[in-house]
PDB file of C-alpha atoms in Angstrom:
ATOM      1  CA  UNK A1279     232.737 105.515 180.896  1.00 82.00           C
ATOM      2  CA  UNK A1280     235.251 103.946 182.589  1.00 84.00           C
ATOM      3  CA  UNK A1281     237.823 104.337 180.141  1.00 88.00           C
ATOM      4  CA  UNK A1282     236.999 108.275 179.938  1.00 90.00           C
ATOM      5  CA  UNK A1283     237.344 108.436 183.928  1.00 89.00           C
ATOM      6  CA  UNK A1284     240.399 106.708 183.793  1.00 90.00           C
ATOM      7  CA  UNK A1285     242.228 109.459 181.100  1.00 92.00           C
ATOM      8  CA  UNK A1286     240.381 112.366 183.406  1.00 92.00           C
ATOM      9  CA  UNK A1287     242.303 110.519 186.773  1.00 89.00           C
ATOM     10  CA  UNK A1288     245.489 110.155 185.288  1.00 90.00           C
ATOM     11  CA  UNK A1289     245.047 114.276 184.092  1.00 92.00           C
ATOM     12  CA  UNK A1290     244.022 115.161 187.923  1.00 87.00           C
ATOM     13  CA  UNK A1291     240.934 116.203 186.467  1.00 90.00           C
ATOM     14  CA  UNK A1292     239.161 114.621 189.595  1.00 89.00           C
ATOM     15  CA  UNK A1293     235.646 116.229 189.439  1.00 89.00           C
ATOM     16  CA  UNK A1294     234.982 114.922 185.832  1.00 93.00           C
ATOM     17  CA  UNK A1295     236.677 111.333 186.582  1.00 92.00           C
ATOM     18  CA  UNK A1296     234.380 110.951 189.583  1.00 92.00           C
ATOM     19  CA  UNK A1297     231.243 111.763 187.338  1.00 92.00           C
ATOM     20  CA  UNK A1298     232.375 109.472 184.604  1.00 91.00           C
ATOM     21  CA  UNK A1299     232.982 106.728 187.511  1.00 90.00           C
ATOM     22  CA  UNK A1300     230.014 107.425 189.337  1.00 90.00           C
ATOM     23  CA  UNK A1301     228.201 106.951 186.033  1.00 90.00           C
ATOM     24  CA  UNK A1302     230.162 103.749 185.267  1.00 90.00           C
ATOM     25  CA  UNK A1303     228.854 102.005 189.056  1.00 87.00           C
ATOM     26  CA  UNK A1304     225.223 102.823 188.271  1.00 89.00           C
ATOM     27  CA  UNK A1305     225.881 100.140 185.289  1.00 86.00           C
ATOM     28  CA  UNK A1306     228.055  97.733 187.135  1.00 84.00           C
ATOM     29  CA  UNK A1307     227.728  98.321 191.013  1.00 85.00           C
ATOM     30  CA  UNK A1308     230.141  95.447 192.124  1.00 88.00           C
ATOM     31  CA  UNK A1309     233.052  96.449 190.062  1.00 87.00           C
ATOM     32  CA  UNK A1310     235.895  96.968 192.755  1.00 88.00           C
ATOM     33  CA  UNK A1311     238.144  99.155 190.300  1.00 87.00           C
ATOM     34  CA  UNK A1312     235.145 101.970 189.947  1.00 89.00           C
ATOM     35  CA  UNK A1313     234.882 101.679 193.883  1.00 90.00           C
ATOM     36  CA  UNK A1314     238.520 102.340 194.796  1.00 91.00           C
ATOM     37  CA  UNK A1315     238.687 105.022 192.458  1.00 90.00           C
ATOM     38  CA  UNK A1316     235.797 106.585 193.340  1.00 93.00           C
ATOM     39  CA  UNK A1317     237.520 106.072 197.210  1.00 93.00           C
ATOM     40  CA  UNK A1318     240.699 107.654 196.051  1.00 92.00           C
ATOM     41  CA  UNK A1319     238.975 110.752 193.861  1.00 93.00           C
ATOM     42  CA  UNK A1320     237.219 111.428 197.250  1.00 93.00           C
ATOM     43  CA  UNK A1321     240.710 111.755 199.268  1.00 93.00           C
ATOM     44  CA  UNK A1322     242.218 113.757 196.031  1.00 90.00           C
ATOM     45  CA  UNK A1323     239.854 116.090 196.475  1.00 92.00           C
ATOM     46  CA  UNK A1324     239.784 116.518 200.562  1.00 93.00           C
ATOM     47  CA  UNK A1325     243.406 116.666 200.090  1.00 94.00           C
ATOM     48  CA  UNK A1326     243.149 119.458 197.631  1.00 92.00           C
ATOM     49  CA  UNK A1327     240.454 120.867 199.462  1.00 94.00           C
ATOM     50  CA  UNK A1328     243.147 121.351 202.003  1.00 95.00           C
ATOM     51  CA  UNK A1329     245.930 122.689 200.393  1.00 94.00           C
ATOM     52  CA  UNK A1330     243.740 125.053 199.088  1.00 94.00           C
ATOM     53  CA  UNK A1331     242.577 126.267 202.052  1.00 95.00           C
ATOM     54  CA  UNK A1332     245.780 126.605 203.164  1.00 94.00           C
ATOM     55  CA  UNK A1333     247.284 128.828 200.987  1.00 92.00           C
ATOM     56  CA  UNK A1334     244.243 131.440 201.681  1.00 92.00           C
ATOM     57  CA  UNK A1335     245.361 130.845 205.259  1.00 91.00           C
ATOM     58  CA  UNK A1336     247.507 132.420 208.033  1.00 91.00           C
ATOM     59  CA  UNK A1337     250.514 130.122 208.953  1.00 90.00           C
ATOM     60  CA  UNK A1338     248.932 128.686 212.074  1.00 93.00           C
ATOM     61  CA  UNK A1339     245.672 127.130 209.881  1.00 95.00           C
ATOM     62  CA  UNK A1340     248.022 126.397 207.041  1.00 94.00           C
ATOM     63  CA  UNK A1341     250.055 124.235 209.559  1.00 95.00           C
ATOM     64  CA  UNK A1342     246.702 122.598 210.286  1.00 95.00           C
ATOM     65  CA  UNK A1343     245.585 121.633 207.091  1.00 95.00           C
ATOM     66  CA  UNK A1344     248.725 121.176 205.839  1.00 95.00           C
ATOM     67  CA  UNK A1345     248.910 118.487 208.033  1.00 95.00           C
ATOM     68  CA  UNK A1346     245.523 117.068 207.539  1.00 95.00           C
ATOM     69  CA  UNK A1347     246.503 116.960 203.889  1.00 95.00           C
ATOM     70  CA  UNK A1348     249.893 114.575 204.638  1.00 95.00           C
ATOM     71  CA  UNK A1349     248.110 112.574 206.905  1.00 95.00           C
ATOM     72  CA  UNK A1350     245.779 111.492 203.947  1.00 94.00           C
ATOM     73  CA  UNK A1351     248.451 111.548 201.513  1.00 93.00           C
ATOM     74  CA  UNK A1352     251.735 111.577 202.566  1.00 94.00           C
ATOM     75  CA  UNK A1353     254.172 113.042 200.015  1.00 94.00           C
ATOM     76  CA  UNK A1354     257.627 115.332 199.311  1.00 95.00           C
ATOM     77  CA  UNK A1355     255.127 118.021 198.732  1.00 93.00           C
ATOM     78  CA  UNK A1356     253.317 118.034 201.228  1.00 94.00           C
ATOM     79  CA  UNK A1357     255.903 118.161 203.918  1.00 94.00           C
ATOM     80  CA  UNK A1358     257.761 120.729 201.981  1.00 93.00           C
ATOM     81  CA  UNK A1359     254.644 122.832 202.292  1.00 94.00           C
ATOM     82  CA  UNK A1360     254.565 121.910 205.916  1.00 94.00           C
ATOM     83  CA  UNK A1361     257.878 122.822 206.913  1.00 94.00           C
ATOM     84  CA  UNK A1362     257.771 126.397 204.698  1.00 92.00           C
ATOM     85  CA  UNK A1363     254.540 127.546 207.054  1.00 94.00           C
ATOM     86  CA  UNK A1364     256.384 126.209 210.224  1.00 94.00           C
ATOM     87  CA  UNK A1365     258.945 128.082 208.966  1.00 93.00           C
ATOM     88  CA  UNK A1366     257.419 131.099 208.424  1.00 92.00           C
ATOM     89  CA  UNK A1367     255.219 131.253 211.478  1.00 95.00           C
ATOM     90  CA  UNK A1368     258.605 130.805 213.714  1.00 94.00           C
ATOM     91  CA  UNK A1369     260.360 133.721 211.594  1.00 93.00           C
ATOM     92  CA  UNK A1370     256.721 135.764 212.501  1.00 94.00           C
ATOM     93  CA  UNK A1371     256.409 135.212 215.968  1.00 95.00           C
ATOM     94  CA  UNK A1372     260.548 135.917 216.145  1.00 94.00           C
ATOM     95  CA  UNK A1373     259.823 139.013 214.320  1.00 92.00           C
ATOM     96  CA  UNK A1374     256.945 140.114 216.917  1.00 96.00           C
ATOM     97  CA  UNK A1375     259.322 139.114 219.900  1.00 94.00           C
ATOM     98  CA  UNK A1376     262.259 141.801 218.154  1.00 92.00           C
ATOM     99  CA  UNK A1377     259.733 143.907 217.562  1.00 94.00           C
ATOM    100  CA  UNK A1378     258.863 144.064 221.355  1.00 95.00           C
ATOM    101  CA  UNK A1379     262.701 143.882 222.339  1.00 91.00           C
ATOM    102  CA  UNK A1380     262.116 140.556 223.674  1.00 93.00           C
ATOM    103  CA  UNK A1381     265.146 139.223 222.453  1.00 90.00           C
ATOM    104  CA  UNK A1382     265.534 136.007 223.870  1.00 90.00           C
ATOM    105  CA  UNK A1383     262.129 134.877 222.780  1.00 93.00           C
ATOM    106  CA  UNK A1384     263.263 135.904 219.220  1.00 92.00           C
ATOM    107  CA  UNK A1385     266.605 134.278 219.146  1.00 91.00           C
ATOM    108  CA  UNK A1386     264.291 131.011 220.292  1.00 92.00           C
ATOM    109  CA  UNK A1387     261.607 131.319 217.591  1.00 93.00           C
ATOM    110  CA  UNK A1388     264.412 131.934 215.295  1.00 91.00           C
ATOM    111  CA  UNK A1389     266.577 128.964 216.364  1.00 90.00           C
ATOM    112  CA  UNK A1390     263.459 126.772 216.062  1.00 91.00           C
ATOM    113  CA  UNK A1391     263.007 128.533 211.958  1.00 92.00           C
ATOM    114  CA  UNK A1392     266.516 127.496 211.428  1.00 91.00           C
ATOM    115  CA  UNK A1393     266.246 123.909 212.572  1.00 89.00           C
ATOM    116  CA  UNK A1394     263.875 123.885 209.691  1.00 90.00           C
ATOM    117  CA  UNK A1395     265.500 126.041 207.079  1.00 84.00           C
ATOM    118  CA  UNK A1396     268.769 127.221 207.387  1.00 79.00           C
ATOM    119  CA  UNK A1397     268.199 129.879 205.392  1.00 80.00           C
ATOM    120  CA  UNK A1398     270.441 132.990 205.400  1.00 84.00           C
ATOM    121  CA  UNK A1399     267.330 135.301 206.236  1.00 84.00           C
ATOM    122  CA  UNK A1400     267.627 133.601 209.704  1.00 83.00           C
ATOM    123  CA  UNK A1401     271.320 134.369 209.802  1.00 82.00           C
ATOM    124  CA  UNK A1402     270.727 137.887 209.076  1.00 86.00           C
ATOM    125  CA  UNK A1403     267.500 138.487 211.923  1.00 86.00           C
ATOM    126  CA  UNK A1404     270.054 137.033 214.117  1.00 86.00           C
ATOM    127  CA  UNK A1405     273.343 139.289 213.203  1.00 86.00           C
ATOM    128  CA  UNK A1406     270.893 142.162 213.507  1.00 88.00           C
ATOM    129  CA  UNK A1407     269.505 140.971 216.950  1.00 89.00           C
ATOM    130  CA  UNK A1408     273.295 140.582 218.163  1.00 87.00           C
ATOM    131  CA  UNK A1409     274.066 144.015 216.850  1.00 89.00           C
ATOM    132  CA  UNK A1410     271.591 145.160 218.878  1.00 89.00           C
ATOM    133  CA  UNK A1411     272.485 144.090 222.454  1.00 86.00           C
ATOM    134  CA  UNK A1412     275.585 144.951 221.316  1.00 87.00           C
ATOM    135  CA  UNK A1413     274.815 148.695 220.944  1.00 87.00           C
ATOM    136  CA  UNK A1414     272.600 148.280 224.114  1.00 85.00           C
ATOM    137  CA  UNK A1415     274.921 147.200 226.085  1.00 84.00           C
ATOM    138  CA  UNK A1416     277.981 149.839 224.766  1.00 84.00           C
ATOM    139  CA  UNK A1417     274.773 152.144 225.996  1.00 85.00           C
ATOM    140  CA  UNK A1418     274.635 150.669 228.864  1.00 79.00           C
ATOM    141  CA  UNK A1419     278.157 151.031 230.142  1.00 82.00           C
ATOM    142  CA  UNK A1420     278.346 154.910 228.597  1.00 82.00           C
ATOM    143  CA  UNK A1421     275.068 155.351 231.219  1.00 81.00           C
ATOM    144  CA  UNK A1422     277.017 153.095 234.149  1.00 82.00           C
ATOM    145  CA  UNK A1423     279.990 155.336 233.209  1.00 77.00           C
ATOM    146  CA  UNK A1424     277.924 158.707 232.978  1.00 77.00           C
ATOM    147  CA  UNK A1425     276.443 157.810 236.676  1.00 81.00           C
ATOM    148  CA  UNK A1426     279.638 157.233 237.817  1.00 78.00           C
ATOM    149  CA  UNK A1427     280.694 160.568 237.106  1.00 73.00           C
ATOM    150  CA  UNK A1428     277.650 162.406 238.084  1.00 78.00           C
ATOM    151  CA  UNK A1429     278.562 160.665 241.521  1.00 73.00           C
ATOM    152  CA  UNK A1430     281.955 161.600 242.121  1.00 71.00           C
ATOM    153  CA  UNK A1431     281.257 165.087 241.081  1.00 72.00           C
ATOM    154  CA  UNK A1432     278.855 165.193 243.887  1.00 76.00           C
ATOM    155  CA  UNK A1433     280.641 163.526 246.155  1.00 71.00           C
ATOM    156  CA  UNK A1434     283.749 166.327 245.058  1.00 76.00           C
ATOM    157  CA  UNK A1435     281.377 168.762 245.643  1.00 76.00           C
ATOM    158  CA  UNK A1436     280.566 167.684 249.121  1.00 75.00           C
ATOM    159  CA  UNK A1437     284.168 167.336 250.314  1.00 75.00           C
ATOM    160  CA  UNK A1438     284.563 170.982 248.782  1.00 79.00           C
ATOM    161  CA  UNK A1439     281.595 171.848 251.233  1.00 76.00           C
ATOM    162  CA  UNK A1440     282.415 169.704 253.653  1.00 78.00           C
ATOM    163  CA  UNK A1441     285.981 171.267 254.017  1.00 75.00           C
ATOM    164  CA  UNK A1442     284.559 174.793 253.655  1.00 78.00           C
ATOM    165  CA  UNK A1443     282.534 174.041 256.804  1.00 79.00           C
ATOM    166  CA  UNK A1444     285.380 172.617 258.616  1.00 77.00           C
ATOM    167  CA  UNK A1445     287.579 175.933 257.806  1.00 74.00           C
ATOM    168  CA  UNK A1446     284.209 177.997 258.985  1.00 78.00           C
ATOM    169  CA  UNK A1447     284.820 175.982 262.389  1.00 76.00           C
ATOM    170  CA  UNK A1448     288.010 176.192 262.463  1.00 73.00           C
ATOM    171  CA  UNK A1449     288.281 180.337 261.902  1.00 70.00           C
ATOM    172  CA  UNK A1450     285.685 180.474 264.820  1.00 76.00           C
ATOM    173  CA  UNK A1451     287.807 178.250 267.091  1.00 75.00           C
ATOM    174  CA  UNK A1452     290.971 180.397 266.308  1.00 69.00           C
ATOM    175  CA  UNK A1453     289.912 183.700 264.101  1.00 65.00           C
ATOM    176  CA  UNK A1454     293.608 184.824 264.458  1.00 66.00           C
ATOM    177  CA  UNK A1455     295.169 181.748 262.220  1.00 60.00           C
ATOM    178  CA  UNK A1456     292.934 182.429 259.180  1.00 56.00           C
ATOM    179  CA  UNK A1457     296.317 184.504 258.049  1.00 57.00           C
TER     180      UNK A1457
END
């Protein structure tokens, strides 16, 4: 029994080596190698419990169990996994902030995404947000400039007036000069 729960452990085949183990202690309840397996088959399977969950999971619960997962075994894969759905939430919530044309909350989410990953999608959401105020703020000056104009053609037009009433004044002061 022990020898068959030994070859399903070493396979990850964790649900068969715990019955073969769990067998084996019913024989010989002291031995300490059935124990500690039988300890470590139970955090295998939490800890794929977890990562399973996980990847059914929105970024913000994978996070969580990813996390759950490393604490109970620590590994290169695990914190790869962690990173990618830090990652990706930061790219998501930058995405909802461009979305909104909260710009500055994006370029933050996304700064945060490339402390993790400097991945060239980052680069790119951040061209295309600096693009963007570009273009709004060419818009911007075209409107300042546009305003600008409207104003001085009103203010023309008032001088125009203004003058036209002066002359009016002036004819009725002296109607003989208007020659």
């Amino acid at each position: 029994l022990i020898s068959d729960g030994n070859t399903f452990f070493s396979n990850n085949e964790f649900e068969k080596a715990k019955e073969k183990y769990t067998e084996a202690v019913l024989f010989d309840d002291s031995n300490s190698l059935i124990k500690d397996r039988l300890k470590q088959i139970g955090l295998e399977i939490e800890v794929k419990k977890y990562i399973q969950e996980a990847k059914a999971s929105d970024e913000e619960k994978a996070i969580e169990l990813y996390e759950k997962a490393f604490v109970l075994k620590p590994s290169d894969d695990l914190k790869n996994k962690l990173d990618n759905a830090k990652y990706n939430l930061r790219v998501k919530i930058g995405r909802k902030f461009q979305e909104d044309k909260d710009y500055k909350n994006a370029l933050l989410a996304y700064d945060d995404a490339k402390k993790i990953h400097n991945a060239d999608e980052i680069n790119k959401l951040i061209l295309e947000i600096a693009k963007t105020l570009e273009a709004q703020q060419e818009e911007d000056k075209r409107n300042k400039a546009d305003e600008m104009l409207k104003t001085i053609g009103k203010l023309e037009k008032e001088n125009i007036y203004m003058a036209v009433e002066e002359y009016k004044k002036a004819l009725r002061l002296a109607p003989d000069d208007a020659d």
